[in-house]
Tab-separated table of C-alpha atoms in Angstrom:
chain	number	residue	atom	x	y	z
A	1	MET	CA	30.648	-1.091	7.452
A	2	GLU	CA	28.069	1.817	8.430
A	3	VAL	CA	24.612	1.755	6.598
A	4	THR	CA	23.748	4.719	4.769
A	5	ILE	CA	20.652	5.715	2.770
A	6	ASN	CA	22.117	3.874	-0.220
A	7	HIS	CA	21.834	0.762	1.314
A	8	TYR	CA	18.022	1.431	1.836
A	9	ILE	CA	16.970	2.580	-1.982
A	10	VAL	CA	19.338	-0.761	-3.098
A	11	LEU	CA	17.160	-2.758	-1.019
A	12	GLY	CA	14.342	-0.857	-2.237
A	13	ALA	CA	15.085	-1.645	-5.899
A	14	ILE	CA	15.577	-5.543	-4.824
A	15	LEU	CA	12.097	-5.903	-3.336
A	16	PHE	CA	10.374	-3.804	-6.255
A	17	THR	CA	12.591	-6.411	-9.020
A	18	ILE	CA	11.300	-9.478	-7.306
A	19	GLY	CA	7.822	-7.913	-6.931
A	20	ALA	CA	7.996	-6.972	-10.919
A	21	TYR	CA	9.363	-10.751	-11.280
A	22	GLY	CA	6.352	-12.225	-9.835
A	23	VAL	CA	3.723	-10.109	-11.812
A	24	PHE	CA	5.605	-10.848	-14.960
A	25	THR	CA	5.901	-14.598	-14.552
A	26	ARG	CA	2.932	-15.728	-12.318
A	27	ARG	CA	-0.282	-16.635	-13.826
A	28	ASN	CA	-2.058	-17.136	-10.463
A	29	LEU	CA	-4.286	-14.112	-9.981
A	30	ILE	CA	-4.056	-14.232	-6.364
A	31	VAL	CA	-0.213	-13.869	-6.199
A	32	VAL	CA	0.073	-11.527	-8.792
A	33	LEU	CA	-1.987	-9.242	-6.699
A	34	MET	CA	0.515	-10.187	-4.093
A	35	SER	CA	3.471	-9.396	-6.006
A	36	LEU	CA	1.600	-6.096	-6.580
A	37	GLU	CA	1.477	-5.098	-2.768
A	38	LEU	CA	5.583	-6.131	-2.587
A	39	MET	CA	6.186	-3.295	-5.617
A	40	LEU	CA	4.267	-1.149	-3.774
A	41	ASN	CA	5.941	-1.805	-0.489
A	42	ALA	CA	9.414	-1.359	-1.856
A	43	VAL	CA	8.088	1.790	-3.181
A	44	ASN	CA	7.377	2.947	0.477
A	45	LEU	CA	10.448	2.126	1.529
A	46	THR	CA	11.968	4.122	-0.559
A	47	PHE	CA	9.711	7.025	0.224
A	48	VAL	CA	10.467	6.749	3.902
A	49	SER	CA	14.299	6.759	3.519
A	50	PHE	CA	14.618	9.828	0.948
A	51	SER	CA	12.532	11.246	4.122
A	52	GLN	CA	14.821	10.198	6.440
A	53	LEU	CA	17.637	11.844	4.418
A	54	TYR	CA	16.069	15.145	3.801
A	55	GLY	CA	14.340	15.627	7.459
A	56	ASP	CA	11.365	16.226	5.402
A	57	LEU	CA	8.237	14.833	6.662
A	58	THR	CA	6.475	14.641	2.837
A	59	GLY	CA	7.894	11.569	2.308
A	60	GLN	CA	6.402	9.627	5.253
A	61	VAL	CA	2.657	11.585	4.539
A	62	PHE	CA	3.199	10.531	0.813
A	63	MET	CA	3.683	6.877	2.380
A	64	ILE	CA	0.090	7.134	4.399
A	65	MET	CA	-1.349	8.116	1.381
A	66	SER	CA	0.272	4.901	-0.652
A	67	VAL	CA	-0.720	2.629	2.048
A	68	THR	CA	-4.562	4.004	2.195
A	69	LEU	CA	-4.360	3.287	-1.786
A	70	ALA	CA	-2.867	-0.167	-1.470
A	71	ALA	CA	-5.905	-1.261	1.012
A	72	ALA	CA	-8.248	0.162	-1.581
A	73	GLU	CA	-6.857	-1.363	-4.442
A	74	VAL	CA	-6.547	-4.901	-2.839
A	75	ALA	CA	-10.443	-4.547	-1.782
A	76	ILE	CA	-11.239	-4.151	-5.566
A	77	GLY	CA	-8.838	-6.653	-6.840
A	78	LEU	CA	-10.126	-9.491	-4.225
A	79	ALA	CA	-13.688	-8.173	-5.410
A	80	PHE	CA	-12.821	-9.021	-9.142
A	81	VAL	CA	-10.973	-12.355	-8.085
A	82	VAL	CA	-14.298	-13.707	-6.588
A	83	LEU	CA	-16.430	-12.774	-9.440
A	84	ILE	CA	-13.759	-14.178	-11.886
A	85	TYR	CA	-13.119	-17.635	-10.047
A	86	ASN	CA	-17.421	-17.773	-9.692
A	87	ASN	CA	-17.371	-16.806	-13.808
A	88	TYR	CA	-14.331	-19.237	-14.964
A	89	LYS	CA	-13.946	-21.537	-12.414
A	90	SER	CA	-10.233	-20.878	-12.286
A	91	LEU	CA	-7.855	-17.943	-11.308
A	92	ASP	CA	-5.471	-18.344	-14.809
A	93	ILE	CA	-4.950	-14.993	-16.090
A	94	ASP	CA	-4.336	-16.625	-19.538
A	95	LEU	CA	-8.076	-17.256	-19.219
A	96	LEU	CA	-8.708	-13.427	-19.389
A	97	LYS	CA	-8.438	-12.523	-23.077
A	98	ILE	CA	-12.158	-12.267	-23.671
A	99	LEU	CA	-13.230	-8.505	-23.907
A	100	LYS	CA	-16.705	-9.262	-23.690
A	101	GLY	CA	-19.371	-8.236	-21.088
B	1	MET	CA	27.303	-0.721	14.678
B	2	VAL	CA	24.251	-2.096	16.125
B	3	GLN	CA	22.365	-0.454	13.396
B	4	SER	CA	24.194	-2.373	10.620
B	5	VAL	CA	23.528	-5.994	12.113
B	6	PHE	CA	19.830	-4.910	12.442
B	7	PHE	CA	19.878	-3.904	8.663
B	8	TYR	CA	21.565	-6.648	7.364
B	9	ILE	CA	19.702	-9.444	9.445
B	10	PHE	CA	16.052	-7.939	8.379
B	11	ALA	CA	17.203	-6.920	4.804
B	12	ILE	CA	17.946	-10.727	4.328
B	13	LEU	CA	14.793	-11.752	6.222
B	14	SER	CA	12.744	-9.307	3.500
B	15	VAL	CA	14.086	-10.725	0.533
B	16	THR	CA	14.197	-14.052	1.428
B	17	GLY	CA	10.294	-13.472	2.103
B	18	ALA	CA	9.592	-11.543	-1.098
B	19	LEU	CA	11.566	-14.568	-2.719
B	20	ILE	CA	8.776	-17.079	-1.475
B	21	VAL	CA	6.371	-15.036	-2.173
B	22	VAL	CA	6.532	-15.027	-5.788
B	23	SER	CA	8.053	-18.360	-6.172
B	24	HIS	CA	5.762	-20.273	-4.111
B	25	LYS	CA	2.923	-22.916	-5.200
B	26	ASN	CA	0.481	-22.180	-2.660
B	27	PRO	CA	-1.219	-18.896	-2.321
B	28	VAL	CA	-1.610	-19.580	1.759
B	29	THR	CA	2.093	-19.716	2.125
B	30	SER	CA	3.022	-16.746	-0.041
B	31	ALA	CA	0.587	-14.519	1.978
B	32	ILE	CA	2.484	-15.691	5.275
B	33	SER	CA	5.900	-14.667	3.520
B	34	LEU	CA	4.149	-11.423	2.455
B	35	VAL	CA	3.423	-11.010	6.332
B	36	LEU	CA	7.521	-11.785	6.921
B	37	THR	CA	8.341	-9.424	4.550
B	38	LEU	CA	5.859	-6.482	5.152
B	39	PHE	CA	6.964	-6.759	8.941
B	40	CYS	CA	10.760	-6.965	8.099
B	41	SER	CA	9.910	-3.537	6.272
B	42	ALA	CA	8.459	-1.999	9.397
B	43	VAL	CA	11.575	-2.865	11.213
B	44	LEU	CA	13.549	-0.955	8.560
B	45	PHE	CA	11.182	1.754	9.065
B	46	VAL	CA	11.979	2.008	13.045
B	47	LEU	CA	15.542	2.091	11.790
B	48	LEU	CA	14.997	5.035	9.593
B	49	GLN	CA	13.269	6.994	12.546
B	50	ALA	CA	10.082	6.643	11.520
B	51	HIS	CA	8.114	5.116	14.195
B	52	PHE	CA	4.255	5.920	13.335
B	53	VAL	CA	4.781	5.069	9.809
B	54	ALA	CA	6.163	1.497	11.189
B	55	ALA	CA	2.977	1.323	13.339
B	56	ILE	CA	1.004	1.596	10.302
B	57	GLN	CA	2.714	-0.602	8.256
B	58	VAL	CA	2.038	-3.649	10.769
B	59	LEU	CA	-1.516	-2.165	11.362
B	60	VAL	CA	-3.279	-1.668	7.850
B	61	TYR	CA	-0.422	-4.244	5.896
B	62	ALA	CA	-0.360	-7.323	8.091
B	63	GLY	CA	-3.594	-6.388	9.751
B	64	ALA	CA	-6.074	-5.564	7.110
B	65	ILE	CA	-4.339	-6.676	3.772
B	66	ILE	CA	-3.014	-10.203	4.396
B	67	VAL	CA	-6.392	-11.037	6.240
B	68	LEU	CA	-8.246	-10.001	3.126
B	69	PHE	CA	-6.072	-12.224	1.244
B	70	LEU	CA	-6.180	-15.054	3.154
B	71	PHE	CA	-10.157	-14.394	3.601
B	72	THR	CA	-10.152	-14.843	-0.319
B	73	VAL	CA	-7.960	-17.905	-0.411
B	74	MET	CA	-9.934	-19.931	2.221
B	75	PHE	CA	-13.518	-18.383	0.541
B	76	LEU	CA	-12.844	-19.411	-2.862
B	77	ASN	CA	-10.974	-23.422	-1.462
B	78	ILE	CA	-9.430	-23.919	-4.298
B	79	ARG	CA	-8.153	-27.349	-4.812
B	80	GLU	CA	-4.493	-28.182	-5.202
B	81	ASP	CA	-4.967	-29.963	-8.403
B	82	ALA	CA	-6.263	-26.845	-9.544
B	83	LEU	CA	-3.144	-24.690	-9.385
B	84	HIS	CA	-1.301	-26.853	-11.725
B	85	PHE	CA	-1.529	-24.191	-14.430
B	86	ASP	CA	1.306	-21.792	-12.729
B	87	ALA	CA	3.633	-24.745	-13.328
B	88	VAL	CA	7.153	-23.443	-13.600
B	89	ASN	CA	8.493	-22.613	-17.342
B	90	VAL	CA	12.249	-22.454	-16.571
B	91	PRO	CA	13.725	-20.548	-19.400
B	92	ARG	CA	11.066	-18.087	-19.794
B	93	LYS	CA	11.418	-17.435	-16.139
B	94	LEU	CA	15.014	-17.214	-16.042
B	95	THR	CA	15.078	-14.542	-18.946
B	96	ILE	CA	12.857	-12.382	-17.365
B	97	LEU	CA	14.426	-12.740	-14.090
B	98	PHE	CA	17.603	-12.110	-15.716
B	99	MET	CA	16.448	-8.650	-17.441
B	100	LEU	CA	15.099	-7.106	-14.212
B	101	LEU	CA	18.549	-8.083	-12.510
B	102	SER	CA	20.455	-6.737	-14.976
B	103	VAL	CA	18.533	-3.222	-14.904
B	104	VAL	CA	18.453	-3.446	-11.001
B	105	GLY	CA	21.939	-3.987	-10.919
B	106	TYR	CA	22.884	-1.259	-13.557
B	107	PHE	CA	20.741	1.342	-11.130
B	108	SER	CA	22.154	-0.302	-7.781
B	109	TYR	CA	25.990	0.594	-9.352
B	110	THR	CA	24.707	3.851	-10.160
B	111	ALA	CA	23.356	4.799	-6.840
B	112	SER	CA	26.480	3.037	-4.726
B	113	LYS	CA	28.799	5.644	-6.774
B	114	LYS	CA	26.643	8.688	-6.002
B	115	VAL	CA	26.714	9.112	-1.992
B	116	PHE	CA	23.719	11.079	-0.944
B	117	ALA	CA	24.669	11.482	2.744
B	118	ASN	CA	27.498	9.811	4.754
B	119	THR	CA	25.132	8.675	7.361
B	120	VAL	CA	21.764	8.843	9.301
B	121	LEU	CA	20.956	12.739	9.489
B	122	ALA	CA	21.342	14.206	13.401
B	123	LEU	CA	17.600	15.251	13.246
B	124	ASN	CA	17.009	19.145	14.600
B	125	ASP	CA	13.792	18.555	15.729
B	126	ASN	CA	12.291	15.531	18.252
B	127	THR	CA	8.943	15.304	16.473
B	128	PHE	CA	10.314	13.455	13.315
B	129	GLY	CA	8.671	10.451	12.714
B	130	THR	CA	5.969	10.865	15.889
B	131	VAL	CA	2.407	11.115	15.620
B	132	GLU	CA	2.943	14.605	16.480
B	133	GLY	CA	4.766	15.287	13.549
B	134	ILE	CA	2.693	13.597	11.056
B	135	GLY	CA	-0.087	14.595	12.424
B	136	LYS	CA	0.629	18.289	12.258
B	137	SER	CA	2.126	18.179	8.922
B	138	LEU	CA	-1.166	16.162	7.372
B	139	PHE	CA	-3.508	18.543	8.954
B	140	THR	CA	-1.658	21.649	8.132
B	141	ASP	CA	0.200	21.382	4.641
B	142	PHE	CA	-1.555	18.416	3.052
B	143	LEU	CA	-4.947	18.896	4.143
B	144	LEU	CA	-6.608	18.554	0.892
B	145	PRO	CA	-5.012	15.262	-0.255
B	146	PHE	CA	-6.005	13.683	3.212
B	147	GLU	CA	-9.627	14.698	2.791
B	148	LEU	CA	-9.314	13.464	-1.155
B	149	THR	CA	-8.088	10.361	0.571
B	150	SER	CA	-11.538	9.786	2.130
B	151	ILE	CA	-13.391	10.008	-1.387
B	152	LEU	CA	-10.864	7.587	-2.685
B	153	ILE	CA	-12.071	4.760	0.028
B	154	LEU	CA	-15.759	6.040	-0.160
B	155	ALA	CA	-15.419	5.079	-4.077
B	156	ALA	CA	-13.809	1.705	-3.302
B	157	ILE	CA	-16.236	0.582	-0.851
B	158	ILE	CA	-19.095	1.857	-3.075
B	159	GLY	CA	-17.371	-0.274	-6.142
B	160	VAL	CA	-16.891	-3.337	-3.824
B	161	VAL	CA	-20.451	-3.225	-3.034
B	162	VAL	CA	-21.692	-2.573	-6.548
B	163	LEU	CA	-19.485	-6.328	-7.604
B	164	ALA	CA	-20.709	-8.166	-4.852
B	165	LYS	CA	-24.310	-7.580	-6.101
B	166	LYS	CA	-26.362	-10.422	-7.102
B	167	GLY	CA	-27.401	-10.350	-10.816
B	168	ASP	CA	-25.534	-9.869	-13.901
B	169	PHE	CA	-24.019	-6.715	-15.317
């Protein structure tokens, strides 16, 4: 059975779903960030698939931008994680419902 | 034929790694499984003839992002009994998983009916996916977004330095 672009797109959809499931159900802040990385990675896979389909390099250039964005997001997010852990002594995201400075 | 075998092996491996990421209690195990998933994605990029992007994937994700995750987990030094808040709440989780799977099942069914292309393209230029092709594209068509990316990274650096500063804010 020949592998087409459809297979890659469906795989990207499955990986995105698993990442979204992790974001919705996990309460550990670090694992939520990892699930976000999974979702970004699934979108990157779709970008590269369509780039290959149309023979156009724009998708791959956009994927490089997306990887940069992911790196910046993780750096900021983990700085927040350290601060939250120092303040609350826990990583439970359900504790974070007080909007007070 | 060989391409199909490689695709199925690495697709199954990456889905397995993703499932371990979202289901395992220990964050270190999740991080290592995330490495598995991202590495399998890099192999799939090679199958899609995107060699430079595959190298970027291994370098940036496995080399930088996962190390950052592992460093944070080790730095916080969380005890095992401090992770019990993340216990399994089976009915809620199964409901969410079922809803998401029905959505993705619908989209997969739609996508499988619409065939984008019968097979992998026969490419007319041999710089597709190489450093030469992507570099040329980055520095001609996408020069402004490329330079704006440096401002994004600068903002991230300044943000992290401000957050890491001692004292309340």
